[in-house]
Amino acid sequence: MAIVISAIPNVVIISNVLAQNPAPEMENSSESSAPKTKANKLFETGVEQFRRGAFDEALETYEQVLTIRKELGDQGGIAQTLNNIGDVYINQREYSEALDVLQKALTIRRQINDRSGVAETLNLIGFVYQRQREFSQALNLHQEALDISQAVSDRSKEGESLHNIGAVKASQRQLDQALEFYQEALIIREEVGDRRDVGRTLNNMGVVYFNQGNYDKALEKYQKALSVRREINDSAGVGRLLNNIAFVYREKGENSEALKYFKQAVAMLESVGDQRSVGRIYGFMGALYQKEGEESQALAAYEKGLEAAKVAEDKPGQLEALNYLGDAYYEVGENDKAKSSYEAALVFYKEAEDSAAEGKTMVGLGKVYDSLGENQKAKQILLKSLPINKKVGDKSVIAANMNALGEVYYSSGDYSIALNYHKLALDNLPNKEDKNSVAIAYQGMGDSLFQLKQYPQALENLEQALVIYQESEKTAKAGRIYGQLGTILVAQEKPELAVVFYKQAININETLRSQESQKSLLENTETVYRNLVDLLLQQERIFEAQQVLDLLKIQELDNYLGNVTGNEITVTGVKLLAAEEKILAEETKDILEREIDKNNLKADFSQFPNMQEKLQKLPGTVLFYPLILPDKLELILITAEGETIHETVEVKAEEIERAIADFRGTISNAVGDVKNSAEKLYGWLIKPIEDELTKANINTIIYAPDKQLRYLPLTALYDGEKWLVERFAVNNIIAASLTNFETQPKNQPRLLAAALTEGKYQVQIGSRQVQLRPTTGKLVENLAETIPGTRQLINSEFSSKTTINDFNNYNIVHLDTPVALLTEKEGNGKPEDSFILFGDGDRITLRDMENWSFEIDLVVLSAAETNISGRMGNGEEIVGLGYQMQNAGVETVITSLWRVNDNSDQLMNTFYTVLQEGKSQAEALRAAQINMITGKDKEGSNPYYWASFILMGNGF
């Protein structure tokens, strides 16, 4: 008998398939022996197909058998075939069809007085009633089958009846009685010697122990059943038992062990073609991956589950997979895919008039629309789903609906309505068993109360949410709460306490992000980092602020590229001081009442003296971090020795952005005079720290620009008399923690120089097409004359397929070809928008660069363009280029920020000449720029010609 005991609510556990009996031995006349033999062989084939879960194939085979046996007038054979057809329908969940054919089988068996056969069919009919939860009818039929089996001394059927009575008792949650019946059945089955039936009863005993929470006993029974299945080479049975064992490990919290058994189960069931079971198991695996925070693997498992369910034409399995996918896509921010999954499921549910599933799916869809910014659409769906879910009456789903409405009204700024919906959600969870929904309600209430400036009440609710998330190991969600607690503490004028909670939020985020499968999991991630830096600078905690700034740079990159996990320095996040650790060690309640000893807040970071030691190896070098905040500009300077320097400039972010836009608009035109805007920016960025630079005898600035400052070449700032490059070399970096501060060996240049000189190419900027102009090729020709042995590649020779493979043969690669670095306002804000154009017209995007692996000292892009439309972003595309190159093994990148009408050959010739003299790359670039400023060519002294080039990476 096929027995299913559901151990997980709302989840279908793979059943053990009935061990159908083979065809009975019959005496045959010579006239009928051939058809009977054919029927018997087909019958055996049907049994084999059934046992491996190929139900449609089994049904087709049995129909052929039935036709032959009807022609032969073989009533016993007809009944046996109908019996097995009924069993197929049971496993396909087509219960009315099953009852129809089983009643026909029962009638024939009663007519021919096949009492053992009657018992067999009664057991199957009883199982149908059990599946339909009509337990009293099921028990009556199994008892009748038991009485008949005992009367005719058919021990095999007697064992089957006892087994089935045990199954009914288990379904009624009378687990101790179920075990008694299973034990009686097991004794008989071992006596009879049918190993397949022994395995089935052992399996079901394991299920009962599982439901009792006795996991060790469950494993013991499952392992014995598994040995039996392997002994009789029952691959399908082995697969299902491996699945059941995986469930035990899942409930024990041993997720890696559970995944190991699920994978084995999938492999085994795929080998026998049971795609229906395979699809369901992939769903279980996906849920485990999600619990482990491995979102990409979860998505992959759900997608495989959907594919398997489609192959098996398993509509319930497809629906389950679509809902899993919708939830998973929503969690990782893939809202369009989540929307498609939910909408596909919704069509099925409406057709089936499944109100419970329809209402639940609508909640997921409403949340997706909210994430997509379609607030009104989200409200409409969620308000429509609420009466549906109320009618169904599942309190957890009703609460989820209320919570979702709270989130939607919060998004639209209706904080009082949002608060009420979250309160209603909590009211619908009287037993508070659905911990996740309870936490969401508390969090939503806390967020709404914060917006309503009811800070103590907001803290109280958020504290309760945090406790639940910590208990359930929802680390990412706990991190979000810590960030919100920090913001509330700022509003309550508790800055030292706010620092503690902001740090904890960031440290959780860094830990999760260091795992390759994770994305940033804080809401408004960059805001949390910037808020913490602001607080630390207000308290003159400069070293800590610089550390957070460094993490901010990496977080911004990760938001853009999605592949930046950091390194051993960043994974630890920002250091907690002893007094701060003490605060976090206490219970999270009554936060406003806590006090922190300000005298103990003295940093002792080993990495910062280490940073200063690195700077000491680079004489005359300083590390410079500016930070643009809404109402001010913060400047941080770290020198090789002594105290750090911090200056605050009272200027609004909008004013800085306008000045940079004015600078870019002027300098990117050869006839413009950029001195006024360059001097204004010098006054904000350099003037406040000018004296410190002079005192420290600085000649090189290691520069980590922020936001729109990335579009600004620092070298082109003007003090009223000189350009900054005349006083300092500038070496841009992404972040100090990602930078190699060791000086590079001065290798003799082995140069690959390539150019694209022909063709017409376009890039889409908003609604218009912008032409990308090829270069003249003159620069590459000049380089070949300047550096002996230079390899030149022009146009078709310069193809992506052949050229990239050759990069490792050179220590310098110079590409004089169009490079488009597009902002979010110009493209879609994705790495796929920005690219290098190769000589064969192929575009290699920043995303494609993830697959590069080289050992190259320097890459020069002399025809790159940024801010093509004049609409600046935050410059992630510029540092994204630098990071992808650096991550591929390139020490230094020199790139232009705007095209210089192909007149960069003079600057580049000087650069390479100085480089061959043994100077560093930063020194060589500075020398080339000064040569342009002071040279005889007055036109070339215009910063349009020399300021475009910035150096990123290790140019020391």
Coordinates of C-alpha atoms in Angstrom, one line a residue, residues 581-858:
E581 CA 31.1 45.2 22.8
K582 CA 29.8 45.4 26.4
I583 CA 26.7 47.3 25.1
L584 CA 25.9 44.6 22.5
A585 CA 26.5 41.8 25.0
E586 CA 23.5 43.0 27.0
E587 CA 19.9 42.2 26.3
T588 CA 18.4 44.4 23.6
K589 CA 15.8 46.3 25.6
D590 CA 15.5 49.7 27.2
I591 CA 18.2 51.0 24.9
L592 CA 17.5 54.6 25.7
E593 CA 18.4 54.0 29.3
R594 CA 21.9 52.8 28.6
E595 CA 25.0 54.8 29.1
I596 CA 28.4 54.4 27.5
D597 CA 31.6 55.5 29.1
K598 CA 32.9 58.1 26.7
N599 CA 36.4 58.0 28.3
N600 CA 36.8 54.5 27.1
L601 CA 36.1 55.3 23.5
K602 CA 39.8 55.5 22.4
A603 CA 40.6 53.5 19.3
D604 CA 43.5 51.1 19.2
F605 CA 43.5 49.7 15.7
S606 CA 46.5 47.7 14.6
Q607 CA 45.6 48.3 10.9
F608 CA 46.0 52.1 11.1
P609 CA 49.6 52.1 12.4
N610 CA 50.0 49.5 9.7
M611 CA 48.6 52.0 7.2
Q612 CA 51.0 54.6 8.4
E613 CA 53.8 52.1 8.1
K614 CA 52.8 51.6 4.5
L615 CA 52.9 55.3 3.9
Q616 CA 56.3 55.6 5.5
K617 CA 57.6 53.4 2.7
L618 CA 56.3 56.0 0.2
P619 CA 58.1 59.2 1.2
G620 CA 56.1 62.4 0.7
T621 CA 52.8 60.5 0.3
V622 CA 49.5 61.2 1.9
L623 CA 46.1 59.3 1.9
F624 CA 43.2 61.7 1.1
Y625 CA 39.5 60.8 1.6
P626 CA 36.8 63.4 0.9
L627 CA 33.2 62.6 1.8
I628 CA 30.2 64.5 0.4
L629 CA 27.3 64.7 2.9
P630 CA 24.0 66.5 2.2
D631 CA 25.0 69.7 4.0
K632 CA 28.8 69.6 4.2
L633 CA 32.0 68.3 2.8
E634 CA 34.3 66.3 5.1
L635 CA 38.0 66.0 4.4
I636 CA 40.2 63.3 5.9
L637 CA 44.0 63.2 5.5
I638 CA 46.2 60.4 6.8
T639 CA 49.9 61.1 6.8
A640 CA 52.8 58.7 7.4
E641 CA 53.3 60.1 10.9
G642 CA 51.4 62.0 13.5
E643 CA 47.7 62.7 13.9
T644 CA 45.2 62.4 11.2
I645 CA 43.7 65.6 9.8
H646 CA 40.0 66.3 9.6
E647 CA 38.4 69.4 8.2
T648 CA 34.7 70.2 7.6
V649 CA 33.7 72.5 4.8
E650 CA 30.3 74.1 5.0
V651 CA 29.0 73.5 1.5
K652 CA 25.9 71.6 0.4
A653 CA 26.1 68.6 -1.8
E654 CA 24.0 70.2 -4.5
E655 CA 26.5 73.1 -4.8
I656 CA 29.4 70.7 -5.1
E657 CA 27.6 68.8 -7.8
R658 CA 26.8 72.0 -9.8
A659 CA 30.5 73.1 -9.5
I660 CA 31.7 69.7 -10.8
A661 CA 29.2 69.8 -13.7
D662 CA 30.3 73.3 -14.6
F663 CA 34.0 72.2 -14.4
R664 CA 33.3 69.2 -16.7
G665 CA 31.2 71.3 -19.1
T666 CA 34.0 73.8 -19.5
I667 CA 37.1 71.6 -19.5
S668 CA 35.7 69.2 -22.0
N669 CA 35.8 72.0 -24.6
A670 CA 39.2 73.1 -25.9
V671 CA 38.2 76.7 -26.1
G672 CA 36.8 77.0 -22.6
D673 CA 38.5 78.6 -19.5
V674 CA 38.1 76.3 -16.6
K675 CA 40.2 78.3 -14.1
N676 CA 37.2 79.8 -12.2
S677 CA 35.4 76.6 -11.5
A678 CA 38.8 74.8 -10.9
E679 CA 39.7 77.5 -8.3
K680 CA 36.3 77.2 -6.6
L681 CA 36.7 73.4 -6.2
Y682 CA 40.3 73.9 -5.0
G683 CA 39.0 76.1 -2.3
W684 CA 36.7 73.4 -1.0
L685 CA 38.9 70.3 -1.5
I686 CA 42.5 71.4 -1.1
K687 CA 42.7 74.9 0.6
P688 CA 41.5 73.6 4.0
I689 CA 44.3 71.0 4.1
E690 CA 46.9 73.0 2.1
D691 CA 49.1 73.9 5.1
E692 CA 49.1 70.3 6.3
L693 CA 50.3 69.2 2.9
T694 CA 53.1 71.7 3.0
K695 CA 54.2 70.9 6.5
A696 CA 54.4 67.2 5.7
N697 CA 56.5 67.9 2.5
I698 CA 53.9 66.0 0.5
N699 CA 54.6 65.3 -3.2
T700 CA 52.0 62.6 -3.9
I701 CA 48.3 62.4 -3.0
I702 CA 46.7 59.0 -2.8
Y703 CA 43.2 59.9 -3.6
A704 CA 39.9 58.0 -3.0
P705 CA 37.2 60.3 -4.5
D706 CA 33.6 60.2 -3.5
K707 CA 30.5 60.4 -5.7
Q708 CA 30.6 63.0 -8.5
L709 CA 34.2 63.9 -7.5
R710 CA 35.1 60.8 -9.6
Y711 CA 34.4 62.8 -12.7
L712 CA 36.9 65.5 -11.6
P713 CA 40.6 65.1 -12.2
L714 CA 42.2 66.4 -9.0
T715 CA 45.3 67.4 -10.9
A716 CA 43.3 70.1 -12.7
L717 CA 42.3 72.1 -9.6
Y718 CA 43.7 75.6 -9.6
D719 CA 45.1 77.6 -6.7
G720 CA 45.0 80.9 -8.5
E721 CA 48.6 80.6 -9.8
K722 CA 49.3 76.9 -10.4
W723 CA 47.5 73.7 -11.3
L724 CA 47.6 71.1 -8.6
V725 CA 49.6 68.8 -10.8
E726 CA 52.5 71.3 -10.7
R727 CA 52.7 70.6 -6.9
F728 CA 51.6 67.0 -6.5
A729 CA 51.3 63.7 -8.3
V730 CA 47.9 62.1 -7.9
N731 CA 47.3 58.4 -7.6
N732 CA 43.6 57.5 -7.5
I733 CA 42.6 54.3 -5.5
I734 CA 39.3 52.6 -5.0
A735 CA 39.8 51.9 -1.3
A736 CA 42.9 51.5 0.8
S737 CA 42.0 48.0 1.8
L738 CA 42.0 46.9 -1.8
T739 CA 45.3 48.6 -2.7
N740 CA 48.8 47.2 -2.9
F741 CA 51.0 49.9 -1.4
E742 CA 54.3 48.2 -2.4
T743 CA 56.3 50.0 -5.0
Q744 CA 56.2 48.3 -8.4
P745 CA 59.5 47.0 -9.9
K746 CA 60.6 49.2 -12.8
N747 CA 60.3 46.6 -15.6
Q748 CA 61.4 47.5 -19.1
P749 CA 58.2 48.1 -21.1
R750 CA 56.9 45.2 -23.3
L751 CA 54.1 47.0 -25.0
L752 CA 51.0 45.8 -26.9
A753 CA 49.4 48.9 -28.6
A754 CA 46.1 48.6 -30.4
A755 CA 43.8 51.0 -32.2
L756 CA 40.4 51.1 -33.9
T757 CA 40.6 53.6 -36.8
E758 CA 37.6 52.9 -39.0
G759 CA 33.9 52.2 -38.9
K760 CA 30.9 53.9 -37.4
Y761 CA 29.7 52.9 -33.9
Q762 CA 26.8 54.1 -31.8
V763 CA 25.8 53.9 -28.2
Q764 CA 22.2 54.4 -26.9
I765 CA 22.0 57.4 -24.5
G766 CA 18.4 57.6 -23.3
S767 CA 16.3 58.1 -26.4
R768 CA 19.1 59.2 -28.7
Q769 CA 22.1 57.5 -30.5
V770 CA 25.6 58.9 -29.9
Q771 CA 28.4 58.3 -32.3
L772 CA 31.6 56.8 -31.0
R773 CA 34.5 58.1 -33.1
P774 CA 37.4 55.8 -34.1
T775 CA 40.9 57.1 -33.4
T776 CA 43.5 58.1 -36.0
G777 CA 46.0 55.4 -35.1
K778 CA 48.7 58.0 -34.9
L779 CA 49.3 57.4 -31.2
V780 CA 50.0 53.7 -31.7
E781 CA 52.4 54.5 -34.5
N782 CA 54.3 56.9 -32.3
L783 CA 54.4 54.4 -29.4
A784 CA 56.0 51.8 -31.7
E785 CA 58.7 54.4 -32.5
T786 CA 59.2 55.3 -28.8
I787 CA 59.3 51.8 -27.3
P788 CA 61.3 49.2 -29.3
G789 CA 59.6 45.9 -29.8
T790 CA 56.1 47.3 -29.5
R791 CA 53.5 45.1 -31.1
Q792 CA 50.9 47.0 -33.1
L793 CA 47.4 45.8 -33.8
I794 CA 45.1 47.9 -36.0
N795 CA 41.4 47.2 -36.7
S796 CA 40.6 43.6 -37.6
E797 CA 44.0 42.5 -36.1
F798 CA 42.7 43.9 -32.9
S799 CA 39.9 41.4 -32.3
S800 CA 38.7 40.6 -28.8
K801 CA 39.1 36.8 -29.3
T802 CA 42.7 37.0 -30.3
T803 CA 44.0 40.1 -28.5
I804 CA 42.7 39.4 -25.0
N805 CA 44.5 36.0 -25.0
D806 CA 47.8 37.8 -25.9
F807 CA 47.6 40.3 -23.0
N808 CA 49.6 38.2 -20.7
N809 CA 52.6 38.3 -23.1
Y810 CA 53.1 42.0 -22.3
N811 CA 53.5 44.1 -19.1
I812 CA 51.8 47.2 -20.7
V813 CA 48.6 47.2 -22.8
H814 CA 47.7 50.4 -24.5
L815 CA 44.2 50.5 -26.1
D816 CA 43.6 53.6 -28.3
T817 CA 40.0 52.7 -29.0
P818 CA 36.6 54.1 -28.0
V819 CA 35.6 53.2 -24.4
A820 CA 32.2 54.2 -23.2
L821 CA 31.6 54.4 -19.4
L822 CA 27.9 55.2 -18.9
T823 CA 26.2 56.5 -15.9
E824 CA 22.9 55.2 -14.5
K825 CA 21.1 58.2 -16.1
E826 CA 22.8 57.4 -19.5
G827 CA 22.3 53.6 -19.4
N828 CA 20.7 51.3 -16.9
G829 CA 23.2 51.7 -14.2
K830 CA 24.7 48.3 -14.9
P831 CA 28.2 47.0 -15.8
E832 CA 26.7 45.7 -19.0
D833 CA 26.2 49.3 -20.2
S834 CA 29.9 50.2 -20.2
F835 CA 32.4 48.7 -22.7
I836 CA 35.6 48.7 -24.6
L837 CA 35.2 48.6 -28.3
F838 CA 37.6 46.2 -30.1
G839 CA 38.8 46.3 -33.6
D840 CA 36.3 43.7 -34.9
G841 CA 33.4 45.8 -33.5
D842 CA 33.0 43.5 -30.5
R843 CA 32.1 45.2 -27.2
I844 CA 33.7 43.8 -24.1
T845 CA 31.6 45.1 -21.1
L846 CA 32.7 45.6 -17.5
R847 CA 30.7 42.5 -16.7
D848 CA 32.7 40.5 -19.3
M849 CA 35.9 41.5 -17.5
E850 CA 35.0 39.3 -14.6
N851 CA 36.4 36.4 -16.5
W852 CA 39.8 38.0 -17.2
S853 CA 43.0 36.9 -15.5
F854 CA 46.3 38.5 -16.2
E855 CA 49.6 39.7 -14.7
I856 CA 50.0 43.2 -16.2
D857 CA 51.7 46.2 -14.8
L858 CA 49.7 48.8 -16.7

